[in-house]
């Protein structure tokens, strides 16, 4: 799964502009500020495409389907690939409301050998630059919102967690946005995971030092 992530890249518009067939990129509300501890229900950047124009907008992380009348219940920040096409909360968005969510990296927690010890957070980055996660968007309650699709973890990342965001290769972005299923585990490889500052567990902590390499003494 993915419950916390990081986005600080300033060249987001330039990178989206390199996608296949994209001729214009707009961010009507401006680029998001650098964030190092983005949590569910907070704003995230999503990218949508119409014809050859890409648009970057802020959206609530936690899907609000068109029939949603209030904020009761847990936020729908992840959508399982195995059920996304059929589950009422996601199926309409899966059919016609696709987006991509950019990440510089994300956090995952892992237990150590001592069951009484706190889990260690890890900061995970991709093989090169930004990661692009498959997402869905909706406008229930008159708010733009989004969720991130997850799959079973790849063999490379299963040691850390049994779920993984559906990360897209650049050549898969256009097919995903056009409606292709692409629900198999990600084929992106070459992830790097390093211990992160345990302070990331508090959503109020949001600063660059959270992703700095941690000394061994802080692991467990």
N, CA, C and O of each residue as an XYZ file, in Angstrom:
880
protein
N       0.851     -1.184      0.000
C       0.000      0.000      0.000
C       0.886      1.233      0.000
O       2.112      1.126      0.054
N       0.282      2.371     -0.059
C       1.027      3.627      0.046
C       0.181      4.588      0.861
O      -0.903      4.989      0.436
N       0.684      4.959      2.042
C      -0.060      5.859      2.905
C       0.644      7.160      3.190
O       0.066      8.048      3.817
N       1.876      7.299      2.746
C       2.631      8.551      2.876
C       3.592      8.649      1.693
O       4.185      7.652      1.282
N       3.738      9.840      1.158
C       4.726      9.990      0.094
C       5.291     11.396      0.036
O       4.898     12.275      0.803
N       6.220     11.592     -0.890
C       7.018     12.806     -0.983
C       6.942     13.340     -2.412
O       6.976     12.570     -3.371
N       6.839     14.659     -2.546
C       6.912     15.297     -3.869
C       7.560     16.661     -3.705
O       7.008     17.552     -3.060
N       8.742     16.813     -4.299
C       9.446     18.093     -4.191
C      10.037     18.556     -5.520
O      10.567     19.665     -5.597
N       9.961     17.742     -6.556
C      10.554     18.076     -7.849
C       9.972     19.360     -8.421
O       8.754     19.498     -8.535
N      10.834     20.292     -8.776
C      10.388     21.567     -9.326
C      10.151     21.502    -10.833
O       9.515     22.388    -11.403
N      10.658     20.462    -11.470
C      10.556     20.362    -12.926
C       9.366     19.516    -13.368
O       9.391     18.936    -14.453
N       8.328     19.440    -12.543
C       7.187     18.571    -12.834
C       6.574     18.870    -14.195
O       6.310     17.949    -14.968
N       6.344     20.137    -14.497
C       5.709     20.474    -15.777
C       6.590     20.072    -16.950
O       6.092     19.579    -17.962
N       7.894     20.281    -16.820
C       8.804     19.896    -17.896
C       8.770     18.387    -18.119
O       8.784     17.925    -19.260
N       8.725     17.621    -17.035
C       8.735     16.168    -17.172
C       7.432     15.666    -17.791
O       7.450     14.750    -18.613
N       6.309     16.255    -17.403
C       5.038     15.881    -18.031
C       5.067     16.251    -19.510
O       4.531     15.517    -20.340
N       5.679     17.368    -19.843
C       5.763     17.795    -21.222
C       6.544     16.846    -22.117
O       6.441     16.919    -23.341
N       7.325     15.954    -21.510
C       8.082     14.968    -22.271
C       7.278     13.704    -22.567
O       7.750     12.824    -23.288
N       6.073     13.608    -22.018
C       5.258     12.432    -22.291
C       4.906     12.383    -23.775
O       4.859     13.404    -24.461
N       4.668     11.189    -24.234
C       4.306     10.972    -25.633
C       3.038     11.738    -26.004
O       2.032     11.654    -25.300
N       3.084     12.481    -27.104
C       1.939     13.188    -27.706
C       1.510     14.428    -26.934
O       0.534     15.066    -27.330
N       2.186     14.803    -25.853
C       1.796     15.996    -25.096
C       2.437     17.229    -25.725
O       3.654     17.287    -25.903
N       1.600     18.219    -26.061
C       2.108     19.452    -26.664
C       1.971     20.652    -25.729
O       2.664     21.655    -25.902
N       1.077     20.554    -24.733
C       0.902     21.647    -23.772
C       0.717     21.072    -22.382
O       0.132     20.003    -22.207
N       1.228     21.805    -21.388
C       1.050     21.423    -19.985
C       0.640     22.661    -19.207
O       1.294     23.700    -19.294
N      -0.437     22.554    -18.452
C      -0.939     23.681    -17.672
C      -1.095     23.291    -16.205
O      -1.398     22.144    -15.878
N      -0.883     24.260    -15.342
C      -1.130     24.096    -13.902
C      -1.874     25.337    -13.445
O      -1.261     26.258    -12.904
N      -3.197     25.381    -13.652
C      -3.973     26.594    -13.395
C      -3.850     27.130    -11.971
O      -3.940     28.338    -11.747
N      -3.647     26.238    -11.018
C      -3.527     26.676     -9.622
C      -2.081     26.685     -9.149
O      -1.812     26.773     -7.951
N      -1.149     26.593    -10.099
C       0.261     26.618     -9.748
C       0.776     25.251     -9.334
O       0.007     24.312     -9.131
N       2.079     25.159     -9.216
C       2.687     23.906     -8.808
C       2.572     23.725     -7.299
O       2.561     24.709     -6.560
N       2.486     22.483     -6.832
C       2.388     22.252     -5.387
C       3.704     22.592     -4.706
O       4.762     22.465     -5.322
N       3.666     23.022     -3.445
C       4.911     23.265     -2.712
C       5.614     21.946     -2.415
O       4.989     20.886     -2.451
N       6.894     22.007     -2.125
C       7.637     20.805     -1.755
C       7.029     20.209     -0.490
O       6.801     20.910      0.496
N       6.769     18.896     -0.534
C       6.192     18.193      0.616
C       6.990     16.925      0.873
O       7.397     16.230     -0.058
N       7.212     16.630      2.173
C       8.024     15.480      2.552
C       7.268     14.491      3.430
O       7.858     13.544      3.951
N       5.977     14.703      3.593
C       5.181     13.783      4.408
C       3.703     13.961      4.065
O       2.902     14.367      4.907
N       3.360     13.654      2.830
C       1.976     13.807      2.365
C       1.154     12.631      2.874
O       1.535     11.474      2.700
N       0.020     12.939      3.505
C      -0.821     11.919      4.126
C      -2.219     11.943      3.515
O      -2.615     12.945      2.918
N      -2.968     10.856      3.657
C      -4.345     10.823      3.161
C      -5.171     11.998      3.678
O      -4.991     12.463      4.803
N      -6.076     12.462      2.829
C      -6.980     13.607      2.981
C      -6.275     14.931      2.690
O      -6.947     15.958      2.591
N      -4.951     14.947      2.550
C      -4.245     16.167      2.198
C      -4.208     16.336      0.674
O      -4.460     15.380     -0.059
N      -3.899     17.537      0.200
C      -3.839     17.754     -1.250
C      -2.638     17.050     -1.881
O      -1.541     17.046     -1.323
N      -2.863     16.465     -3.036
C      -1.792     15.877     -3.836
C      -1.910     16.426     -5.251
O      -2.970     16.910     -5.648
N      -0.833     16.351     -6.003
C      -0.868     16.763     -7.409
C      -1.299     15.580     -8.258
O      -0.779     14.477     -8.096
N      -2.244     15.801     -9.159
C      -2.629     14.766    -10.117
C      -2.499     15.325    -11.532
O      -2.666     16.523    -11.761
N      -2.200     14.440    -12.466
C      -2.051     14.841    -13.869
C      -3.120     14.136    -14.690
O      -3.254     12.913    -14.641
N      -3.880     14.925    -15.446
C      -4.885     14.395    -16.367
C      -4.582     14.906    -17.769
O      -3.937     15.940    -17.943
N      -5.050     14.175    -18.751
C      -4.751     14.528    -20.141
C      -6.034     14.548    -20.960
O      -6.869     13.651    -20.851
N      -6.179     15.585    -21.784
C      -7.264     15.660    -22.765
C      -6.632     15.984    -24.114
O      -5.998     17.025    -24.283
N      -6.813     15.088    -25.060
C      -6.159     15.211    -26.365
C      -4.644     15.293    -26.159
O      -4.038     14.334    -25.681
N      -4.037     16.404    -26.508
C      -2.585     16.534    -26.352
C      -2.204     17.511    -25.240
O      -1.050     17.930    -25.146
N      -3.170     17.869    -24.404
C      -2.926     18.826    -23.326
C      -2.973     18.120    -21.972
O      -3.940     17.424    -21.664
N      -1.941     18.300    -21.177
C      -1.894     17.755    -19.825
C      -2.182     18.871    -18.832
O      -1.827     20.029    -19.050
N      -2.832     18.498    -17.740
C      -3.198     19.469    -16.719
C      -2.830     18.921    -15.347
O      -3.141     17.776    -15.018
N      -2.164     19.753    -14.551
C      -1.784     19.391    -13.187
C      -2.676     20.158    -12.216
O      -2.748     21.386    -12.266
N      -3.350     19.433    -11.341
C      -4.267     20.058    -10.388
C      -4.086     19.469     -8.999
O      -3.649     18.326     -8.863
N      -4.422     20.250     -7.949
C      -4.433     19.692     -6.602
C      -5.732     18.934     -6.372
O      -6.802     19.380     -6.788
N      -5.636     17.783     -5.705
C      -6.821     16.970     -5.413
C      -6.700     16.391     -4.007
O      -5.601     16.117     -3.525
N      -7.831     16.213     -3.370
C      -7.832     15.553     -2.050
C      -7.388     14.113     -2.226
O      -7.906     13.412     -3.095
N      -6.438     13.657     -1.416
C      -6.009     12.267     -1.476
C      -6.974     11.417     -0.660
O      -6.876     11.337      0.565
N      -7.873     10.807     -1.339
C      -8.966     10.037     -0.743
C     -10.185     10.259     -1.613
O     -10.834     11.301     -1.517
N     -10.505      9.288     -2.463
C     -11.524      9.473     -3.494
C     -12.895      9.761     -2.885
O     -13.310      9.131     -1.912
N     -13.582     10.726     -3.485
C     -14.962     11.062     -3.127
C     -15.831     10.760     -4.347
O     -15.989     11.621     -5.213
N     -16.398      9.552     -4.434
C     -17.244      9.199     -5.583
C     -18.403     10.180     -5.731
O     -18.735     10.908     -4.796
N     -19.013     10.191     -6.910
C     -20.061     11.176     -7.201
C     -21.258     11.050     -6.271
O     -21.991     12.018     -6.073
N     -21.465      9.861     -5.696
C     -22.611      9.649     -4.818
C     -22.302      9.929     -3.352
O     -23.184      9.813     -2.501
N     -21.063     10.294     -3.050
C     -20.655     10.528     -1.671
C     -21.313     11.803     -1.141
O     -21.259     12.847     -1.790
N     -21.936     11.717      0.043
C     -22.659     12.853      0.614
C     -21.948     13.488      1.804
O     -22.258     14.621      2.173
N     -20.991     12.769      2.415
C     -20.267     13.307      3.565
C     -18.901     12.644      3.635
O     -18.563     11.805      2.800
N     -18.116     13.028      4.644
C     -16.761     12.509      4.778
C     -16.676     11.356      5.771
O     -15.582     10.994      6.204
N     -17.805     10.781      6.133
C     -17.790      9.643      7.052
C     -17.049      8.458      6.422
O     -17.039      8.294      5.202
N     -16.439      7.648      7.268
C     -15.739      6.463      6.786
C     -14.277      6.754      6.503
O     -13.885      7.917      6.402
N     -13.470      5.716      6.373
C     -12.047      5.907      6.096
C     -11.835      6.481      4.707
O     -12.605      6.191      3.792
N     -10.789      7.302      4.536
C     -10.526      7.871      3.206
C     -10.092      6.797      2.225
O      -9.307      5.913      2.567
N     -10.600      6.876      1.016
C     -10.296      5.885     -0.023
C      -9.028      6.313     -0.762
O      -9.087      6.730     -1.919
N      -7.876      6.208     -0.082
C      -6.634      6.706     -0.674
C      -5.911      5.656     -1.507
O      -5.034      5.998     -2.301
N      -6.263      4.384     -1.340
C      -5.721      3.315     -2.180
C      -6.875      2.514     -2.767
O      -7.898      2.309     -2.113
N      -6.703      2.067     -3.998
C      -7.694      1.223     -4.669
C      -6.992     -0.053     -5.114
O      -6.043      0.006     -5.896
N      -7.443     -1.198     -4.630
C      -6.804     -2.467     -4.973
C      -7.072     -2.822     -6.434
O      -8.213     -2.797     -6.896
N      -6.003     -3.151     -7.147
C      -6.136     -3.495     -8.559
C      -7.060     -4.685     -8.768
O      -7.743     -4.775     -9.788
N      -7.080     -5.597     -7.805
C      -7.874     -6.807     -7.945
C      -9.380     -6.538     -7.940
O     -10.147     -7.346     -8.463
N      -9.814     -5.416     -7.358
C     -11.252     -5.145     -7.226
C     -11.674     -3.783     -7.777
O     -12.855     -3.436     -7.732
N     -10.719     -3.009     -8.296
C     -11.018     -1.635     -8.678
C     -12.074     -1.538     -9.775
O     -12.822     -0.562     -9.813
N     -12.153     -2.521    -10.664
C     -13.104     -2.458    -11.770
C     -14.525     -2.784    -11.347
O     -15.472     -2.484    -12.073
N     -14.686     -3.399    -10.173
C     -16.008     -3.840     -9.740
C     -16.511     -3.149     -8.478
O     -17.722     -3.042     -8.279
N     -15.628     -2.689     -7.642
C     -16.041     -2.102     -6.375
C     -16.784     -0.786     -6.623
O     -16.281      0.072     -7.348
N     -17.972     -0.614     -6.035
C     -18.769      0.591     -6.307
C     -18.032      1.899     -6.079
O     -18.291      2.881     -6.775
N     -17.117      1.932     -5.116
C     -16.405      3.174     -4.814
C     -15.488      3.614     -5.949
O     -15.183      4.799     -6.082
N     -15.048      2.651     -6.772
C     -14.027      2.958     -7.766
C     -14.427      2.691     -9.215
O     -13.812      3.252    -10.122
N     -15.431      1.859     -9.465
C     -15.641      1.354    -10.828
C     -15.962      2.444    -11.830
O     -15.514      2.361    -12.973
N     -16.724      3.470    -11.450
C     -17.030      4.535    -12.401
C     -15.769      5.303    -12.781
O     -15.542      5.589    -13.956
N     -14.954      5.636    -11.788
C     -13.711      6.348    -12.065
C     -12.759      5.485    -12.875
O     -12.038      5.993    -13.734
N     -12.751      4.192    -12.611
C     -11.869      3.293    -13.360
C     -12.236      3.278    -14.839
O     -11.358      3.165    -15.694
N     -13.520      3.391    -15.146
C     -13.960      3.370    -16.536
C     -13.558      4.624    -17.300
O     -13.202      4.542    -18.476
N     -13.610      5.780    -16.650
C     -13.494      7.004    -17.443
C     -12.754      8.158    -16.783
O     -12.641      9.222    -17.390
N     -12.246      7.993    -15.569
C     -11.626      9.124    -14.874
C     -10.255      8.706    -14.338
O     -10.059      8.485    -13.143
N      -9.333      8.612    -15.272
C      -7.980      8.183    -14.941
C      -7.063      9.397    -14.737
O      -7.260     10.454    -15.337
N      -6.068      9.214    -13.884
C      -5.051     10.234    -13.688
C      -3.737      9.548    -13.341
O      -3.684      8.331    -13.164
N      -2.706     10.326    -13.249
C      -1.401      9.844    -12.802
C      -0.961     10.724    -11.635
O      -1.133     11.942    -11.668
N      -0.397     10.104    -10.611
C       0.038     10.817     -9.416
C       1.563     10.777     -9.362
O       2.139      9.692     -9.282
N       2.234     11.936     -9.405
C       3.699     11.952     -9.359
C       4.224     11.872     -7.931
O       3.651     12.464     -7.016
N       5.321     11.132     -7.748
C       5.976     10.985     -6.459
C       7.489     11.058     -6.661
O       8.014     10.524     -7.638
N       8.179     11.710     -5.750
C       9.633     11.568     -5.703
C      10.009     10.312     -4.934
O      11.081      9.747     -5.154
N       9.149      9.878     -4.049
C       9.372      8.665     -3.276
C       8.213      8.460     -2.317
O       7.334      9.314     -2.201
N       8.213      7.334     -1.636
C       7.144      7.062     -0.684
C       7.717      6.354      0.535
O       8.848      5.869      0.514
N       6.918      6.301      1.601
C       7.329      5.659      2.853
C       6.604      4.328      3.040
O       5.443      4.164      2.668
N       7.323      3.407      3.621
C       6.720      2.142      4.031
C       7.354      1.738      5.356
O       8.528      2.015      5.604
N       6.567      1.080      6.204
C       7.034      0.677      7.529
C       7.239     -0.830      7.581
O       6.462     -1.597      7.013
N       8.314     -1.248      8.281
C       8.621     -2.676      8.406
C       9.007     -2.994      9.844
O       9.759     -2.252     10.476
N       8.479     -4.115     10.356
C       8.825     -4.560     11.700
C      10.211     -5.189     11.702
O      10.628     -5.796     10.715
N      10.921     -5.040     12.812
C      12.229     -5.666     12.971
C      12.112     -7.017     13.654
O      11.026     -7.590     13.739
N      13.242     -7.522     14.139
C      13.254     -8.833     14.792
C      12.559     -8.817     16.148
O      12.032     -9.836     16.593
N      12.559     -7.659     16.802
C      11.922     -7.531     18.115
C      10.462     -7.140     17.918
O      10.190     -6.018     17.491
N       9.512     -8.028     18.213
C       8.093     -7.712     17.993
C       7.587     -6.562     18.864
O       6.539     -5.982     18.581
N       8.331     -6.234     19.924
C       7.908     -5.154     20.815
C       8.411     -3.793     20.340
O       7.946     -2.754     20.808
N       9.349     -3.808     19.423
C       9.921     -2.552     18.930
C       9.001     -1.906     17.902
O       8.202     -2.582     17.254
N       9.122     -0.610     17.764
C       8.345      0.112     16.770
C       8.835     -0.252     15.366
O      10.005     -0.579     15.167
N       7.927     -0.188     14.408
C       8.307     -0.443     13.027
C       9.221      0.671     12.513
O       9.087      1.838     12.884
N      10.133      0.276     11.666
C      11.061      1.234     11.062
C      10.495      1.747      9.740
O      10.156      0.951      8.865
N      10.388      3.081      9.585
C       9.979      3.605      8.287
C      11.139      3.585      7.298
O      12.287      3.841      7.661
N      10.823      3.278      6.052
C      11.791      3.321      4.969
C      11.308      4.322      3.926
O      10.111      4.470      3.681
N      12.269      4.998      3.326
C      11.969      5.901      2.216
C      12.381      5.201      0.935
O      13.530      4.782      0.790
N      11.438      5.073      0.000
C      11.647      4.311     -1.221
C      11.630      5.242     -2.428
O      10.711      6.044     -2.591
N      12.647      5.130     -3.264
C      12.706      5.904     -4.493
C      12.839      4.972     -5.685
O      13.192      3.802     -5.535
N      12.555      5.494     -6.860
C      12.607      4.696     -8.074
C      13.987      4.692     -8.699
O      14.925      5.275     -8.155
N      14.112      4.035     -9.843
C      15.413      3.912    -10.498
C      15.930      5.219    -11.064
O      17.140      5.403    -11.202
N      15.019      6.134    -11.394
C      15.455      7.416    -11.958
C      14.334      8.443    -11.858
O      13.254      8.245    -12.416
N      14.585      9.525    -11.158
C      13.655     10.646    -11.107
C      12.300     10.307    -10.528
O      12.172      9.467     -9.637
N      11.287     10.983    -11.057
C       9.936     10.831    -10.543
C       9.370      9.435    -10.791
O       9.693      8.771    -11.776
N       8.518      9.018     -9.864
C       7.677      7.840    -10.050
C       6.295      8.317    -10.455
O       5.840      9.374    -10.018
N       5.625      7.527    -11.299
C       4.283      7.881    -11.775
C       3.330      6.761    -11.371
O       3.410      5.654    -11.905
N       2.436      7.042    -10.438
C       1.503      6.031     -9.949
C       0.167      6.144    -10.671
O      -0.346      7.243    -10.883
N      -0.386      5.003    -11.042
C      -1.716      4.977    -11.651
C      -2.743      5.460    -10.640
O      -2.749      5.011     -9.494
N      -3.611      6.371    -11.059
C      -4.615      6.917    -10.154
C      -5.974      7.069    -10.814
O      -6.119      6.930    -12.028
N      -6.960      7.357     -9.986
C      -8.325      7.644    -10.417
C      -8.759      8.949     -9.775
O      -8.290      9.299     -8.692
N      -9.657      9.672    -10.440
C     -10.149     10.913     -9.854
C     -11.680     10.947     -9.874
O     -12.327     10.223    -10.632
N     -12.234     11.801     -9.026
C     -13.689     11.986     -8.945
C     -13.966     13.385     -8.424
O     -13.063     14.085     -7.966
N     -15.239     13.782     -8.502
C     -15.612     15.132     -8.058
C     -16.818     15.104     -7.135
O     -17.611     16.046     -7.129
N     -16.971     14.031     -6.350
C     -18.041     14.000     -5.364
C     -17.901     15.129     -4.359
O     -16.794     15.587     -4.076
N     -19.024     15.572     -3.825
C     -19.067     16.680     -2.870
C     -18.441     17.949     -3.460
O     -17.955     18.811     -2.727
N     -18.460     18.053     -4.804
C     -17.944     19.236     -5.505
C     -16.478     19.500     -5.194
O     -16.040     20.649     -5.139
N     -15.713     18.405     -4.989
C     -14.282     18.531     -4.721
C     -13.531     17.553     -5.608
O     -13.940     16.402     -5.758
N     -12.445     18.006     -6.191
C     -11.595     17.099     -6.941
C     -10.837     16.214     -5.954
O     -10.210     16.709     -5.017
N     -10.901     14.910     -6.172
C     -10.256     13.961     -5.270
C      -9.625     12.850     -6.092
O      -9.920     12.694     -7.277
N      -8.754     12.082     -5.452
C      -8.041     11.041     -6.184
C      -7.679      9.885     -5.268
O      -7.652     10.016     -4.044
N      -7.401      8.751     -5.896
C      -6.904      7.573     -5.184
C      -5.786      6.958     -5.998
O      -5.699      7.166     -7.208
N      -4.929      6.198     -5.328
C      -3.781      5.557     -5.956
C      -4.044      4.060     -6.065
O      -4.426      3.427     -5.081
N      -3.845      3.495     -7.236
C      -4.067      2.067     -7.448
C      -2.862      1.283     -6.909
O      -1.711      1.667     -7.118
N      -3.150      0.180     -6.213
C      -2.086     -0.674     -5.691
C      -2.264     -2.105     -6.189
O      -3.373     -2.529     -6.515
N      -1.156     -2.841     -6.244
C      -1.154     -4.233     -6.659
C      -0.380     -5.051     -5.633
O       0.130     -4.511     -4.651
N      -0.296     -6.352     -5.869
C       0.637     -7.154     -5.095
C       2.046     -6.624     -5.330
O       2.357     -6.116     -6.407
N       2.888     -6.748     -4.319
C       4.258     -6.280     -4.459
C       5.013     -7.120     -5.486
O       4.732     -8.304     -5.667
N       5.953     -6.501     -6.137
C       6.847     -7.243     -7.012
C       7.820     -8.049     -6.157
O       7.969     -7.799     -4.961
N       8.473     -9.008     -6.783
C       9.438     -9.836     -6.047
C      10.528     -8.975     -5.416
O      10.997     -9.260     -4.314
N      10.923     -7.926     -6.122
C      11.976     -7.042     -5.627
C      11.590     -6.352     -4.323
O      12.441     -6.150     -3.457
N      10.287     -5.980     -4.169
C       9.868     -5.152     -3.045
C       9.050     -5.896     -1.999
O       8.619     -5.290     -1.017
N       8.829     -7.175     -2.182
C       7.986     -7.935     -1.254
C       8.579     -8.004      0.147
O       7.840     -8.203      1.111
N       9.897     -7.846      0.287
C      10.530     -7.887      1.617
C      10.042     -6.745      2.503
O      10.044     -6.857      3.729
N       9.623     -5.645      1.875
C       9.241     -4.460      2.631
C       7.748     -4.435      2.935
O       7.346     -4.086      4.045
N       6.921     -4.803      1.953
C       5.465     -4.820      2.146
C       4.849     -5.668      1.048
O       5.412     -5.788     -0.040
N       3.687     -6.260      1.331
C       3.059     -7.144      0.350
C       2.257     -6.392     -0.704
O       1.770     -7.003     -1.655
N       2.108     -5.067     -0.554
C       1.434     -4.247     -1.552
C       2.376     -3.186     -2.082
O       3.342     -2.802     -1.423
N       2.075     -2.715     -3.299
C       2.921     -1.720     -3.949
C       2.044     -0.861     -4.854
O       1.155     -1.386     -5.526
N       2.279      0.457     -4.884
C       1.550      1.265     -5.868
C       1.803      0.749     -7.279
O       2.875      0.226     -7.583
N       0.810      0.904     -8.119
C       0.966      0.527     -9.528
C       1.747      1.632    -10.224
O       1.167      2.589    -10.738
N       3.057      1.490    -10.234
C       3.901      2.469    -10.897
C       3.945      2.173    -12.392
O       4.046      1.021    -12.817
N       3.868      3.242    -13.174
C       3.810      3.124    -14.626
C       5.141      3.513    -15.254
O       5.749      4.510    -14.864
N       5.590      2.733    -16.217
C       6.682      3.185    -17.069
C       6.154      4.315    -17.957
O       4.950      4.408    -18.193
N       7.030      5.147    -18.434
C       6.572      6.302    -19.214
C       5.747      5.885    -20.422
O       4.791      6.567    -20.792
N       6.114      4.769    -21.035
C       5.355      4.309    -22.199
C       3.995      3.725    -21.825
O       3.173      3.474    -22.705
N       3.747      3.504    -20.540
C       2.451      2.992    -20.092
C       1.489      4.097    -19.678
O       0.297      3.847    -19.497
N       1.997      5.316    -19.527
C       1.151      6.405    -19.022
C      -0.005      6.696    -19.977
O      -1.156      6.755    -19.545
N       0.280      6.876    -21.258
C      -0.782      7.171    -22.223
C      -1.818      6.052    -22.298
O      -3.013      6.346    -22.285
N      -1.411      4.767    -22.376
C      -2.417      3.696    -22.377
C      -3.266      3.677    -21.106
O      -4.472      3.436    -21.169
N      -2.644      3.930    -19.958
C      -3.434      3.963    -18.714
C      -4.475      5.067    -18.774
O      -5.646      4.834    -18.478
N      -4.064      6.248    -19.149
C      -4.996      7.377    -19.204
C      -6.079      7.161    -20.253
O      -7.182      7.693    -20.127
N      -5.773      6.391    -21.276
C      -6.743      6.121    -22.341
C      -7.732      5.025    -21.977
O      -8.688      4.781    -22.714
N      -7.512      4.361    -20.844
C      -8.484      3.377    -20.397
C      -8.042      1.936    -20.388
O      -8.832      1.061    -20.035
N      -6.798      1.653    -20.766
C      -6.335      0.267    -20.696
C      -6.254     -0.184    -19.238
O      -5.994      0.626    -18.348
N      -6.476     -1.469    -18.997
C      -6.551     -1.983    -17.629
C      -5.217     -1.844    -16.899
O      -5.148     -1.156    -15.881
N      -4.166     -2.476    -17.390
C      -2.823     -2.382    -16.808
C      -2.829     -2.623    -15.297
O      -2.243     -1.850    -14.540
N      -3.482     -3.679    -14.870
C      -3.649     -3.924    -13.439
C      -2.698     -4.987    -12.880
O      -2.800     -5.361    -11.712
N      -1.791     -5.463    -13.703
C      -0.805     -6.411    -13.213
C       0.233     -5.665    -12.373
O       0.355     -4.446    -12.499
N       0.985     -6.369    -11.516
C       2.033     -5.693    -10.733
C       2.981     -4.902    -11.620
O       3.219     -5.261    -12.773
N       3.507     -3.842    -11.077
C       4.362     -2.940    -11.830
C       5.592     -3.649    -12.377
O       6.151     -4.539    -11.736
N       6.002     -3.241    -13.572
C       7.231     -3.767    -14.155
C       8.412     -2.821    -13.917
O       9.520     -3.073    -14.390
N       8.167     -1.731    -13.180
C       9.262     -0.832    -12.821
C      10.187     -1.562    -11.849
O       9.717     -2.192    -10.901
N      11.483     -1.481    -12.077
C      12.469     -2.155    -11.242
C      13.573     -1.180    -10.847
O      13.675     -0.077    -11.384
N      14.391     -1.613     -9.898
C      15.536     -0.811     -9.500
C      15.231      0.181     -8.395
O      15.804      1.270     -8.364
N      14.327     -0.185     -7.479
C      13.985      0.694     -6.362
C      15.131      0.740     -5.348
O      15.919     -0.197     -5.222
N      15.193      1.854     -4.639
C      16.129      2.004     -3.536
C      15.346      2.315     -2.279
O      14.515      3.223     -2.275
N      15.602      1.571     -1.204
C      14.911      1.789      0.074
C      15.951      2.013      1.159
O      16.871      1.213      1.327
N      15.796      3.097      1.885
C      16.715      3.375      2.983
C      15.920      3.800      4.213
O      14.824      4.345      4.080
N      16.459      3.557      5.413
C      15.739      3.958      6.626
C      15.462      5.459      6.638
O      16.318      6.268      6.279
N      14.261      5.809      7.055
C      13.858      7.214      7.169
C      13.732      7.578      8.642
O      13.712      6.706      9.510
N      13.649      8.855      8.905
C      13.498      9.347     10.280
C      12.162      8.875     10.845
O      11.127      9.111     10.221
N      12.146      8.211     12.012
C      10.880      7.778     12.615
C       9.890      8.917     12.844
O       8.697      8.673     13.025
N      10.379     10.168     12.838
C       9.484     11.307     13.021
C       8.454     11.419     11.910
O       7.470     12.145     12.055
N       8.662     10.708     10.793
C       7.687     10.742      9.702
C       6.349     10.165     10.143
O       5.325     10.419      9.509
N       6.348      9.390     11.224
C       5.098      8.825     11.722
C       4.099      9.873     12.179
O       2.901      9.598     12.239
N       4.569     11.063     12.499
C       3.693     12.166     12.890
C       3.430     13.027     11.662
O       4.358     13.619     11.112
N       2.182     13.103     11.227
C       1.858     13.818      9.987
C       2.180     15.301     10.067
O       2.259     15.970      9.037
N       2.367     15.826     11.273
C       2.703     17.247     11.399
C       4.156     17.522     11.033
O       4.532     18.667     10.783
N       4.968     16.474     11.003
C       6.364     16.641     10.619
C       6.480     16.581      9.099
O       6.108     15.584      8.480
N       6.993     17.642      8.506
C       7.050     17.739      7.051
C       8.271     18.568      6.673
O       8.170     19.778      6.472
N       9.428     17.907      6.577
C      10.664     18.622      6.270
C      11.647     17.652      5.618
O      11.526     16.437      5.770
N      12.607     18.197      4.900
C      13.493     17.397      4.063
C      14.320     16.389      4.845
O      14.667     15.335      4.312
N      14.640     16.690      6.094
C      15.487     15.788      6.874
C      14.838     14.435      7.131
O      15.523     13.487      7.515
N      13.530     14.330      6.926
C      12.854     13.048      7.126
C      13.398     11.966      6.190
O      13.393     10.785      6.537
N      13.864     12.366      5.014
C      14.323     11.381      4.033
C      15.843     11.236      4.018
O      16.390     10.522      3.178
N      16.526     11.912      4.947
C      17.978     11.778      5.023
C      18.346     10.374      5.512
O      17.602      9.756      6.274
N      19.487      9.890      5.069
C      19.966      8.567      5.505
C      20.098      8.562      7.016
O      20.701      9.465      7.596
N      19.527      7.532      7.663
C      19.540      7.438      9.118
C      20.687      6.549      9.585
O      20.998      5.554      8.929
N      21.326      6.891     10.715
C      22.412      6.044     11.246
C      21.864      4.735     11.749
O      20.701      4.686     12.150
N      22.653      3.652     11.748
C      22.179      2.333     12.158
C      21.557      2.307     13.538
O      20.672      1.491     13.793
N      21.992      3.173     14.433
C      21.496      3.138     15.805
C      20.018      3.479     15.899
O      19.400      3.207     16.928
N      19.429      4.068     14.858
C      18.019      4.449     14.921
C      17.094      3.387     14.326
O      15.877      3.572     14.295
N      17.660      2.289     13.860
C      16.831      1.333     13.118
C      15.793      0.646     13.985
O      14.638      0.550     13.571
N      16.146      0.166     15.163
C      15.205     -0.601     15.970
C      15.299     -0.194     17.423
O      14.578     -0.733     18.263
